[in-house]
mmCIF file of C-alpha atoms and ligand atoms in Angstrom:
data_model
loop_
_atom_site.group_PDB
_atom_site.id
_atom_site.type_symbol
_atom_site.label_atom_id
_atom_site.label_comp_id
_atom_site.label_asym_id
_atom_site.label_seq_id
_atom_site.Cartn_x
_atom_site.Cartn_y
_atom_site.Cartn_z
ATOM 1 C CA UNK A 1 10.159 -19.308 4.064
ATOM 2 C CA UNK A 2 9.736 -16.316 6.355
ATOM 3 C CA UNK A 3 7.820 -13.786 4.295
ATOM 4 C CA UNK A 4 8.183 -10.227 5.567
ATOM 5 C CA UNK A 5 7.349 -8.307 2.408
ATOM 6 C CA UNK A 6 3.580 -7.976 2.782
ATOM 7 C CA UNK A 7 3.633 -4.243 2.057
ATOM 8 C CA UNK A 8 4.962 -5.029 -1.433
ATOM 9 C CA UNK A 9 2.330 -7.669 -2.058
ATOM 10 C CA UNK A 10 0.591 -10.400 -0.107
ATOM 11 C CA UNK A 11 -0.080 -14.033 -0.976
ATOM 12 C CA UNK A 12 -3.598 -14.812 -2.188
ATOM 13 C CA UNK A 13 -5.853 -15.850 0.687
ATOM 14 C CA UNK A 14 -7.215 -19.414 0.328
ATOM 15 C CA UNK A 15 -10.769 -18.073 0.056
ATOM 16 C CA UNK A 16 -9.623 -15.726 -2.736
ATOM 17 C CA UNK A 17 -8.128 -18.626 -4.699
ATOM 18 C CA UNK A 18 -11.353 -20.603 -4.239
ATOM 19 C CA UNK A 19 -13.592 -17.699 -5.246
ATOM 20 C CA UNK A 20 -11.530 -16.895 -8.343
ATOM 21 C CA UNK A 21 -11.347 -20.526 -9.376
ATOM 22 C CA UNK A 22 -15.137 -20.846 -9.142
ATOM 23 C CA UNK A 23 -15.549 -17.546 -10.968
ATOM 24 C CA UNK A 24 -13.481 -18.760 -13.912
ATOM 25 C CA UNK A 25 -16.156 -21.361 -14.551
ATOM 26 C CA UNK A 26 -19.298 -19.519 -13.443
ATOM 27 C CA UNK A 27 -18.763 -15.802 -13.994
ATOM 28 C CA UNK A 28 -16.616 -15.522 -17.101
ATOM 29 C CA UNK A 29 -19.235 -13.703 -19.221
ATOM 30 C CA UNK A 30 -18.939 -10.060 -20.187
ATOM 31 C CA UNK A 31 -20.553 -8.309 -17.239
ATOM 32 C CA UNK A 32 -21.948 -5.507 -19.432
ATOM 33 C CA UNK A 33 -23.939 -7.973 -21.583
ATOM 34 C CA UNK A 34 -27.707 -8.196 -21.306
ATOM 35 C CA UNK A 35 -27.796 -12.008 -21.242
ATOM 36 C CA UNK A 36 -28.161 -14.018 -18.042
ATOM 37 C CA UNK A 37 -24.462 -14.966 -17.558
ATOM 38 C CA UNK A 38 -23.647 -11.260 -18.012
ATOM 39 C CA UNK A 39 -26.149 -10.295 -15.302
ATOM 40 C CA UNK A 40 -24.779 -12.947 -12.953
ATOM 41 C CA UNK A 41 -21.249 -11.623 -13.455
ATOM 42 C CA UNK A 42 -22.424 -8.051 -12.849
ATOM 43 C CA UNK A 43 -24.159 -9.093 -9.630
ATOM 44 C CA UNK A 44 -20.852 -10.441 -8.313
ATOM 45 C CA UNK A 45 -19.104 -7.180 -9.245
ATOM 46 C CA UNK A 46 -21.749 -5.232 -7.360
ATOM 47 C CA UNK A 47 -21.258 -7.503 -4.342
ATOM 48 C CA UNK A 48 -17.602 -6.492 -4.202
ATOM 49 C CA UNK A 49 -18.507 -2.832 -4.667
ATOM 50 C CA UNK A 50 -20.938 -3.012 -1.750
ATOM 51 C CA UNK A 51 -18.367 -4.762 0.464
ATOM 52 C CA UNK A 52 -15.755 -2.071 -0.148
ATOM 53 C CA UNK A 53 -18.341 0.678 0.327
ATOM 54 C CA UNK A 54 -19.423 -0.901 3.611
ATOM 55 C CA UNK A 55 -15.838 -1.289 4.835
ATOM 56 C CA UNK A 56 -14.955 2.367 4.220
ATOM 57 C CA UNK A 57 -18.375 3.927 4.942
ATOM 58 C CA UNK A 58 -19.034 5.112 1.382
ATOM 59 C CA UNK A 59 -21.894 4.716 -1.084
ATOM 60 C CA UNK A 60 -21.466 1.928 -3.671
ATOM 61 C CA UNK A 61 -21.937 4.563 -6.419
ATOM 62 C CA UNK A 62 -18.772 6.258 -5.147
ATOM 63 C CA UNK A 63 -16.541 3.248 -5.933
ATOM 64 C CA UNK A 64 -14.885 2.800 -9.342
ATOM 65 C CA UNK A 65 -12.888 -0.364 -10.037
ATOM 66 C CA UNK A 66 -9.456 0.127 -11.582
ATOM 67 C CA UNK A 67 -6.405 -1.978 -12.376
ATOM 68 C CA UNK A 68 -4.757 -1.048 -9.083
ATOM 69 C CA UNK A 69 -3.566 1.769 -6.911
ATOM 70 C CA UNK A 70 -1.259 3.231 -9.560
ATOM 71 C CA UNK A 71 -4.145 3.711 -11.985
ATOM 72 C CA UNK A 72 -6.383 5.099 -9.232
ATOM 73 C CA UNK A 73 -3.673 7.608 -8.303
ATOM 74 C CA UNK A 74 -3.006 8.542 -11.937
ATOM 75 C CA UNK A 75 -6.739 9.028 -12.540
ATOM 76 C CA UNK A 76 -7.125 11.551 -9.737
ATOM 77 C CA UNK A 77 -4.044 13.511 -10.753
ATOM 78 C CA UNK A 78 -5.198 13.591 -14.406
ATOM 79 C CA UNK A 79 -8.575 14.914 -13.333
ATOM 80 C CA UNK A 80 -6.697 17.961 -12.051
ATOM 81 C CA UNK A 81 -4.421 18.375 -15.073
ATOM 82 C CA UNK A 82 -3.331 22.026 -15.306
ATOM 83 C CA UNK A 83 -4.437 22.704 -11.732
ATOM 84 C CA UNK A 84 -2.242 23.292 -8.729
ATOM 85 C CA UNK A 85 -1.400 19.835 -7.367
ATOM 86 C CA UNK A 86 0.210 19.598 -3.951
ATOM 87 C CA UNK A 87 1.632 16.292 -2.692
ATOM 88 C CA UNK A 88 3.789 15.170 0.211
ATOM 89 C CA UNK A 89 7.363 14.086 -0.537
ATOM 90 C CA UNK A 90 6.455 10.657 0.892
ATOM 91 C CA UNK A 91 3.948 9.771 -1.846
ATOM 92 C CA UNK A 92 4.182 6.769 -4.130
ATOM 93 C CA UNK A 93 5.800 7.428 -7.536
ATOM 94 C CA UNK A 94 2.389 7.064 -9.226
ATOM 95 C CA UNK A 95 1.437 10.328 -7.508
ATOM 96 C CA UNK A 96 4.748 12.160 -7.574
ATOM 97 C CA UNK A 97 5.623 11.448 -11.205
ATOM 98 C CA UNK A 98 2.180 12.250 -12.627
ATOM 99 C CA UNK A 99 1.890 15.431 -10.520
ATOM 100 C CA UNK A 100 5.290 16.543 -11.829
ATOM 101 C CA UNK A 101 4.025 16.286 -15.407
ATOM 102 C CA UNK A 102 0.430 17.468 -15.046
ATOM 103 C CA UNK A 103 0.488 20.146 -12.353
ATOM 104 C CA UNK A 104 -0.303 23.754 -13.352
ATOM 105 C CA UNK A 105 -1.589 26.868 -11.650
ATOM 106 C CA UNK A 106 -5.381 26.696 -12.134
ATOM 107 C CA UNK A 107 -7.737 26.672 -9.164
ATOM 108 C CA UNK A 108 -9.186 24.769 -7.393
ATOM 109 C CA UNK A 109 -6.165 22.813 -6.245
ATOM 110 C CA UNK A 110 -5.787 19.127 -5.444
ATOM 111 C CA UNK A 111 -3.959 18.033 -2.295
ATOM 112 C CA UNK A 112 -2.795 14.416 -2.265
ATOM 113 C CA UNK A 113 -1.443 13.100 1.025
ATOM 114 C CA UNK A 114 -1.266 9.423 1.939
ATOM 115 C CA UNK A 115 -2.513 8.484 5.408
ATOM 116 C CA UNK A 116 0.535 6.315 6.034
ATOM 117 C CA UNK A 117 3.649 5.732 4.001
ATOM 118 C CA UNK A 118 4.430 2.337 2.463
ATOM 119 C CA UNK A 119 8.198 2.381 3.087
ATOM 120 C CA UNK A 120 8.453 3.516 6.689
ATOM 121 C CA UNK A 121 4.822 3.234 7.798
ATOM 122 C CA UNK A 122 4.735 6.801 9.062
ATOM 123 C CA UNK A 123 1.362 8.506 9.571
ATOM 124 C CA UNK A 124 0.720 11.862 7.933
ATOM 125 C CA UNK A 125 -1.698 14.318 9.598
ATOM 126 C CA UNK A 126 -4.289 14.210 6.816
ATOM 127 C CA UNK A 127 -7.137 15.313 9.094
ATOM 128 C CA UNK A 128 -5.457 18.702 9.526
ATOM 129 C CA UNK A 129 -4.705 18.897 5.814
ATOM 130 C CA UNK A 130 -8.259 18.111 4.625
ATOM 131 C CA UNK A 131 -9.714 20.721 6.976
ATOM 132 C CA UNK A 132 -7.558 23.464 5.482
ATOM 133 C CA UNK A 133 -8.098 22.192 1.932
ATOM 134 C CA UNK A 134 -11.880 22.300 2.169
ATOM 135 C CA UNK A 135 -11.923 25.724 3.766
ATOM 136 C CA UNK A 136 -10.314 27.049 0.577
ATOM 137 C CA UNK A 137 -12.669 25.186 -1.788
ATOM 138 C CA UNK A 138 -9.888 22.805 -2.883
ATOM 139 C CA UNK A 139 -10.029 18.989 -3.082
ATOM 140 C CA UNK A 140 -8.371 16.233 -1.057
ATOM 141 C CA UNK A 141 -7.150 12.807 -2.162
ATOM 142 C CA UNK A 142 -5.458 10.143 -0.083
ATOM 143 C CA UNK A 143 -3.653 7.008 -1.191
ATOM 144 C CA UNK A 144 -5.026 4.497 1.331
ATOM 145 C CA UNK A 145 -3.371 1.481 -0.311
ATOM 146 C CA UNK A 146 -1.456 0.492 2.806
ATOM 147 C CA UNK A 147 -4.322 1.333 5.176
ATOM 148 C CA UNK A 148 -7.049 -1.012 3.921
ATOM 149 C CA UNK A 149 -7.427 -3.868 6.401
ATOM 150 C CA UNK A 150 -4.753 -2.427 8.716
ATOM 151 C CA UNK A 151 -6.894 0.308 10.277
ATOM 152 C CA UNK A 152 -10.600 1.040 10.213
ATOM 153 C CA UNK A 153 -11.455 3.543 7.489
ATOM 154 C CA UNK A 154 -14.350 5.969 7.684
ATOM 155 C CA UNK A 155 -14.085 7.937 4.481
ATOM 156 C CA UNK A 156 -16.736 10.425 5.600
ATOM 157 C CA UNK A 157 -14.963 11.124 8.886
ATOM 158 C CA UNK A 158 -11.682 11.510 7.003
ATOM 159 C CA UNK A 159 -13.519 14.048 4.827
ATOM 160 C CA UNK A 160 -11.813 12.934 1.619
ATOM 161 C CA UNK A 161 -12.964 13.645 -1.933
ATOM 162 C CA UNK A 162 -10.925 10.807 -3.463
ATOM 163 C CA UNK A 163 -9.165 7.733 -2.079
ATOM 164 C CA UNK A 164 -7.088 4.937 -3.570
ATOM 165 C CA UNK A 165 -7.157 1.198 -2.812
ATOM 166 C CA UNK A 166 -5.492 -1.956 -4.121
ATOM 167 C CA UNK A 167 -6.569 -5.599 -3.752
ATOM 168 C CA UNK A 168 -3.162 -7.247 -3.594
ATOM 169 C CA UNK A 169 -2.170 -5.683 -0.289
ATOM 170 C CA UNK A 170 -5.000 -7.527 1.499
ATOM 171 C CA UNK A 171 -4.658 -10.994 0.025
ATOM 172 C CA UNK A 172 -6.529 -10.265 -3.196
ATOM 173 C CA UNK A 173 -5.145 -10.460 -6.726
ATOM 174 C CA UNK A 174 -2.688 -8.080 -8.384
ATOM 175 C CA UNK A 175 -4.271 -5.976 -11.135
ATOM 176 C CA UNK A 176 -7.421 -4.899 -9.290
ATOM 177 C CA UNK A 177 -7.931 -1.738 -7.326
ATOM 178 C CA UNK A 178 -10.511 0.895 -6.636
ATOM 179 C CA UNK A 179 -10.946 4.607 -6.519
ATOM 180 C CA UNK A 180 -13.352 6.301 -4.160
ATOM 181 C CA UNK A 181 -14.829 9.396 -5.789
ATOM 182 C CA UNK A 182 -17.183 11.355 -3.564
ATOM 183 C CA UNK A 183 -20.528 12.018 -5.233
ATOM 184 C CA UNK A 184 -20.485 15.380 -7.003
ATOM 185 C CA UNK A 185 -16.720 16.103 -7.109
ATOM 186 C CA UNK A 186 -14.843 16.671 -10.417
ATOM 187 C CA UNK A 187 -13.905 13.528 -12.317
ATOM 188 C CA UNK A 188 -12.266 12.845 -15.663
ATOM 189 C CA UNK A 189 -12.079 9.219 -16.866
ATOM 190 C CA UNK A 190 -8.591 7.926 -17.512
ATOM 191 C CA UNK A 191 -9.666 5.151 -19.901
ATOM 192 C CA UNK A 192 -12.283 6.331 -22.379
ATOM 193 C CA UNK A 193 -14.192 4.470 -25.075
ATOM 194 C CA UNK A 194 -16.472 2.271 -22.993
ATOM 195 C CA UNK A 195 -19.619 2.775 -20.939
ATOM 196 C CA UNK A 196 -18.443 0.628 -18.047
ATOM 197 C CA UNK A 197 -18.449 2.033 -14.521
ATOM 198 C CA UNK A 198 -21.095 4.605 -15.564
ATOM 199 C CA UNK A 199 -18.701 5.917 -18.237
ATOM 200 C CA UNK A 200 -16.085 6.596 -15.590
ATOM 201 C CA UNK A 201 -13.719 3.820 -16.737
ATOM 202 C CA UNK A 202 -13.825 2.035 -20.069
ATOM 203 C CA UNK A 203 -12.675 -1.548 -20.783
ATOM 204 C CA UNK A 204 -14.354 -4.893 -20.185
ATOM 205 C CA UNK A 205 -14.854 -5.701 -16.514
ATOM 206 C CA UNK A 206 -12.148 -7.758 -14.816
ATOM 207 C CA UNK A 207 -14.887 -9.845 -13.217
ATOM 208 C CA UNK A 208 -12.676 -12.642 -11.896
ATOM 209 C CA UNK A 209 -10.212 -10.192 -10.366
ATOM 210 C CA UNK A 210 -12.992 -8.139 -8.816
ATOM 211 C CA UNK A 211 -14.529 -11.325 -7.358
ATOM 212 C CA UNK A 212 -11.103 -12.109 -5.848
ATOM 213 C CA UNK A 213 -10.999 -8.603 -4.380
ATOM 214 C CA UNK A 214 -14.465 -9.240 -2.933
ATOM 215 C CA UNK A 215 -13.328 -12.443 -1.236
ATOM 216 C CA UNK A 216 -10.364 -10.587 0.290
ATOM 217 C CA UNK A 217 -12.665 -7.797 1.496
ATOM 218 C CA UNK A 218 -15.025 -10.340 3.026
ATOM 219 C CA UNK A 219 -12.099 -11.915 4.871
ATOM 220 C CA UNK A 220 -11.021 -8.468 6.089
ATOM 221 C CA UNK A 221 -14.505 -7.648 7.368
ATOM 222 C CA UNK A 222 -15.252 -11.087 8.861
ATOM 223 C CA UNK A 223 -11.923 -11.260 10.730
ATOM 224 C CA UNK A 224 -11.773 -7.552 11.586
ATOM 225 C CA UNK A 225 -8.159 -7.753 10.526
ATOM 226 C CA UNK A 226 -7.352 -4.253 11.831
ATOM 227 C CA UNK A 227 -7.737 -5.664 15.348
ATOM 228 C CA UNK A 228 -5.180 -8.389 14.610
ATOM 229 C CA UNK A 229 -2.753 -5.783 13.232
ATOM 230 C CA UNK A 230 -3.261 -3.583 16.262
ATOM 231 C CA UNK A 231 -2.467 -6.414 18.683
ATOM 232 C CA UNK A 232 -0.588 -9.508 17.487
ATOM 233 C CA UNK A 233 1.188 -7.874 14.543
ATOM 234 C CA UNK A 234 2.154 -4.738 16.444
ATOM 235 C CA UNK A 235 3.698 -6.917 19.186
ATOM 236 C CA UNK A 236 5.745 -8.871 16.628
ATOM 237 C CA UNK A 237 6.905 -5.719 14.823
ATOM 238 C CA UNK A 238 7.909 -3.982 18.056
ATOM 239 C CA UNK A 239 9.697 -7.071 19.303
ATOM 240 C CA UNK A 240 11.770 -7.243 16.132
ATOM 241 C CA UNK A 241 12.538 -3.519 16.437
ATOM 242 C CA UNK A 242 13.690 -3.884 20.057
ATOM 243 C CA UNK A 243 15.833 -6.884 19.287
ATOM 244 C CA UNK A 244 17.464 -5.231 16.271
ATOM 245 C CA UNK A 245 18.385 -2.166 18.328
ATOM 246 C CA UNK A 246 19.565 -4.286 21.266
ATOM 247 C CA UNK A 247 21.534 -6.931 19.374
ATOM 248 C CA UNK A 248 22.910 -5.267 16.242
ATOM 249 C CA UNK A 249 25.597 -2.590 16.603
ATOM 250 C CA UNK A 250 25.138 0.343 14.226
ATOM 251 C CA UNK A 251 21.415 -0.279 13.757
ATOM 252 C CA UNK A 252 18.810 2.470 13.835
ATOM 253 C CA UNK A 253 15.086 2.687 13.112
ATOM 254 C CA UNK A 254 13.583 4.774 10.318
ATOM 255 C CA UNK A 255 10.112 3.944 11.615
ATOM 256 C CA UNK A 256 8.670 5.799 14.582
ATOM 257 C CA UNK A 257 6.991 2.915 16.415
ATOM 258 C CA UNK A 258 4.495 5.261 18.091
ATOM 259 C CA UNK A 259 3.399 7.009 14.899
ATOM 260 C CA UNK A 260 3.201 4.357 12.196
ATOM 261 C CA UNK A 261 1.239 1.469 10.755
ATOM 262 C CA UNK A 262 1.643 -1.518 13.097
ATOM 263 C CA UNK A 263 3.023 -3.846 10.413
ATOM 264 C CA UNK A 264 5.940 -1.869 8.964
ATOM 265 C CA UNK A 265 9.462 -1.635 10.324
ATOM 266 C CA UNK A 266 12.190 0.135 8.416
ATOM 267 C CA UNK A 267 15.694 -0.087 9.861
ATOM 268 C CA UNK A 268 19.159 0.967 8.726
ATOM 269 C CA UNK A 269 22.430 -0.814 9.410
ATOM 270 C CA UNK A 270 25.567 1.306 9.401
ATOM 271 C CA UNK A 271 28.173 0.317 6.800
ATOM 272 C CA UNK A 272 26.006 -2.479 5.368
ATOM 273 C CA UNK A 273 24.296 -2.125 2.013
ATOM 274 C CA UNK A 274 20.551 -2.789 1.885
ATOM 275 C CA UNK A 275 20.715 -4.911 -1.272
ATOM 276 C CA UNK A 276 23.441 -7.135 0.234
ATOM 277 C CA UNK A 277 21.438 -7.619 3.424
ATOM 278 C CA UNK A 278 18.373 -8.473 1.353
ATOM 279 C CA UNK A 279 20.271 -11.090 -0.666
ATOM 280 C CA UNK A 280 21.903 -12.698 2.382
ATOM 281 C CA UNK A 281 18.514 -12.880 4.103
ATOM 282 C CA UNK A 282 17.010 -14.301 0.937
ATOM 283 C CA UNK A 283 19.626 -17.074 0.970
ATOM 284 C CA UNK A 284 18.344 -17.943 4.471
ATOM 285 C CA UNK A 285 14.734 -18.013 3.248
ATOM 286 C CA UNK A 286 13.850 -14.621 4.749
ATOM 287 C CA UNK A 287 12.094 -12.265 2.364
ATOM 288 C CA UNK A 288 12.319 -8.518 2.954
ATOM 289 C CA UNK A 289 12.706 -5.463 0.774
ATOM 290 C CA UNK A 290 14.989 -2.501 0.587
ATOM 291 C CA UNK A 291 12.911 0.631 0.904
ATOM 292 C CA UNK A 292 10.148 0.316 -1.642
ATOM 293 C CA UNK A 293 9.813 -2.719 -3.904
ATOM 294 C CA UNK A 294 8.240 -0.457 -6.520
ATOM 295 C CA UNK A 295 11.582 1.323 -6.820
ATOM 296 C CA UNK A 296 13.866 -1.709 -6.707
ATOM 297 C CA UNK A 297 16.104 -2.065 -9.717
ATOM 298 C CA UNK A 298 16.516 1.650 -9.320
ATOM 299 C CA UNK A 299 19.892 2.409 -7.803
ATOM 300 C CA UNK A 300 18.847 5.823 -6.504
ATOM 301 C CA UNK A 301 18.253 5.907 -2.763
ATOM 302 C CA UNK A 302 14.604 5.784 -1.740
ATOM 303 C CA UNK A 303 12.961 9.211 -2.111
ATOM 304 C CA UNK A 304 11.048 8.583 1.098
ATOM 305 C CA UNK A 305 14.138 7.884 3.197
ATOM 306 C CA UNK A 306 15.934 10.800 1.585
ATOM 307 C CA UNK A 307 12.989 13.073 2.430
ATOM 308 C CA UNK A 308 12.954 11.792 6.010
ATOM 309 C CA UNK A 309 16.661 11.537 6.781
ATOM 310 C CA UNK A 310 18.439 13.516 4.051
ATOM 311 C CA UNK A 311 21.199 10.915 4.365
ATOM 312 C CA UNK A 312 21.964 8.718 1.334
ATOM 313 C CA UNK A 313 23.977 6.266 3.463
ATOM 314 C CA UNK A 314 21.058 5.701 5.818
ATOM 315 C CA UNK A 315 18.792 5.212 2.784
ATOM 316 C CA UNK A 316 21.181 2.793 1.070
ATOM 317 C CA UNK A 317 21.560 0.697 4.228
ATOM 318 C CA UNK A 318 17.845 0.340 4.915
ATOM 319 C CA UNK A 319 15.641 -2.716 5.030
ATOM 320 C CA UNK A 320 11.860 -2.822 5.239
ATOM 321 C CA UNK A 321 10.303 -5.670 7.215
ATOM 322 C CA UNK A 322 6.558 -5.699 6.581
ATOM 323 C CA UNK A 323 4.364 -8.116 8.482
ATOM 324 C CA UNK A 324 1.134 -9.824 7.481
ATOM 325 C CA UNK A 325 -1.509 -11.922 9.154
ATOM 326 C CA UNK A 326 0.457 -15.175 8.798
ATOM 327 C CA UNK A 327 3.588 -14.073 10.664
ATOM 328 C CA UNK A 328 4.415 -15.528 14.075
ATOM 329 C CA UNK A 329 6.982 -15.214 16.907
ATOM 330 C CA UNK A 330 9.004 -17.906 15.161
ATOM 331 C CA UNK A 331 9.549 -15.586 12.199
ATOM 332 C CA UNK A 332 11.043 -12.910 14.440
ATOM 333 C CA UNK A 333 13.250 -15.579 16.069
ATOM 334 C CA UNK A 334 14.454 -16.769 12.692
ATOM 335 C CA UNK A 335 15.340 -13.270 11.551
ATOM 336 C CA UNK A 336 17.283 -12.633 14.734
ATOM 337 C CA UNK A 337 19.152 -15.935 14.416
ATOM 338 C CA UNK A 338 20.736 -14.771 11.174
ATOM 339 C CA UNK A 339 20.522 -10.986 10.840
ATOM 340 C CA UNK A 340 23.191 -10.021 13.438
ATOM 341 C CA UNK A 341 25.706 -12.341 11.752
ATOM 342 C CA UNK A 342 24.883 -10.989 8.294
ATOM 343 C CA UNK A 343 25.302 -7.393 9.398
ATOM 344 C CA UNK A 344 28.536 -8.221 11.238
ATOM 345 C CA UNK A 345 29.969 -9.872 8.116
ATOM 346 C CA UNK A 346 28.970 -6.949 5.879
ATOM 347 C CA UNK A 347 30.304 -4.366 8.305
ATOM 348 C CA UNK A 348 33.645 -6.192 8.447
ATOM 349 C CA UNK A 349 33.926 -6.333 4.652
ATOM 350 C CA UNK A 350 33.015 -2.680 4.477
ATOM 351 C CA UNK A 351 35.755 -1.806 7.007
ATOM 352 C CA UNK A 352 38.339 -3.782 5.016
ATOM 353 C CA UNK A 353 37.305 -1.984 1.814
ATOM 354 C CA UNK A 354 37.527 1.364 3.519
ATOM 355 C CA UNK A 355 40.996 0.640 4.865
ATOM 356 C CA UNK A 356 42.206 -0.390 1.426
ATOM 357 C CA UNK A 357 40.960 2.827 -0.210
HETATM 358 N N1 PMP B 401 0.481 3.344 -3.511
HETATM 359 C C1 PMP B 401 1.086 2.773 -2.467
HETATM 360 C C2 PMP B 401 1.132 3.498 -1.170
HETATM 361 C C3 PMP B 401 1.661 1.504 -2.596
HETATM 362 O O1 PMP B 401 2.248 0.934 -1.541
HETATM 363 C C4 PMP B 401 1.593 0.843 -3.836
HETATM 364 C C5 PMP B 401 2.222 -0.523 -4.030
HETATM 365 N N2 PMP B 401 3.546 -0.597 -3.607
HETATM 366 C C6 PMP B 401 0.954 1.477 -4.904
HETATM 367 C C7 PMP B 401 0.398 2.731 -4.693
HETATM 368 C C8 PMP B 401 0.810 0.808 -6.244
HETATM 369 O O2 PMP B 401 -0.131 -0.214 -6.145
HETATM 370 P P1 PMP B 401 -0.556 -1.122 -7.386
HETATM 371 O O3 PMP B 401 0.466 -2.206 -7.463
HETATM 372 O O4 PMP B 401 -1.917 -1.649 -7.048
HETATM 373 O O5 PMP B 401 -0.575 -0.258 -8.593
#
């Protein structure tokens, strides 16, 4: 299989599987309990907290574990319920939908801008945004889900008040994430009724998941994965982009290769439907997504591509190739062995249909 859907989720790293397997036997106890197994479990949770804090240049006390990026995003937006909430049109639905419901006109305002988009990889100028935001006494959040492990993150230099992370984009388990909350900024817990996370998030600790997240963070730090993305992965992504443009008539890129995450390539193929391309590639063992996996099953064109291109046809004919650490030159070769033929076939069918109409 050629897996090119890492931005949707990534396979568990071997060291994550090992750590979680061990944890099932050794660290299953309720981490809030006063007994010894509880303390041992809590120590492991704090190890993960320290690793994430170290990786993003934060204090461990500024990290709250959550069930994933969606909950982290929801939590920040809820904290500002009734306040002015400003987001970019490229945000994940967990920001856009909750802001739609909870936004009001109170001050101070919350500005939520992701550093890079998950569908097209595009960078947003959050440094300029945070500067303006803080001048006015407002607050800044960024969804850094796709950034962790891909770029170095210095949360203090980024000058953020809140930031969102998820374990399963870096080889950790699904169902674990984190929220960075700068010491002293407003915060309202999303899940109440428990003293966990210093009363900032109730419910029994997901110790095994958090240990898995820790193993993925350790891998990220030990291998300095951002360097691999900046070199090997960028070369593979750009090679695929060049070959698509050179070998497939009617192809265009929705990703600006000079202003995007190095692992994401979004391309459109004139007169070929994204879902059909995805299924034909799937039949060849090549796994990609159309726009955002979070929105698949939804027949509306991707809100991100609509915001960027304003063209429903471009959005409907788009495919996202997202690379991870395991991809090689061979994967690009394999895609290019089959993709031109698939597009050609679909374009021909589409022409026939059009003529018949
Ligand atoms: N934000 C972004 C930018 C994402 O890419 C995703 C996952 N597609 C999410 C939030 C949601 O992440 P999770 O599955 O951890 O809730």
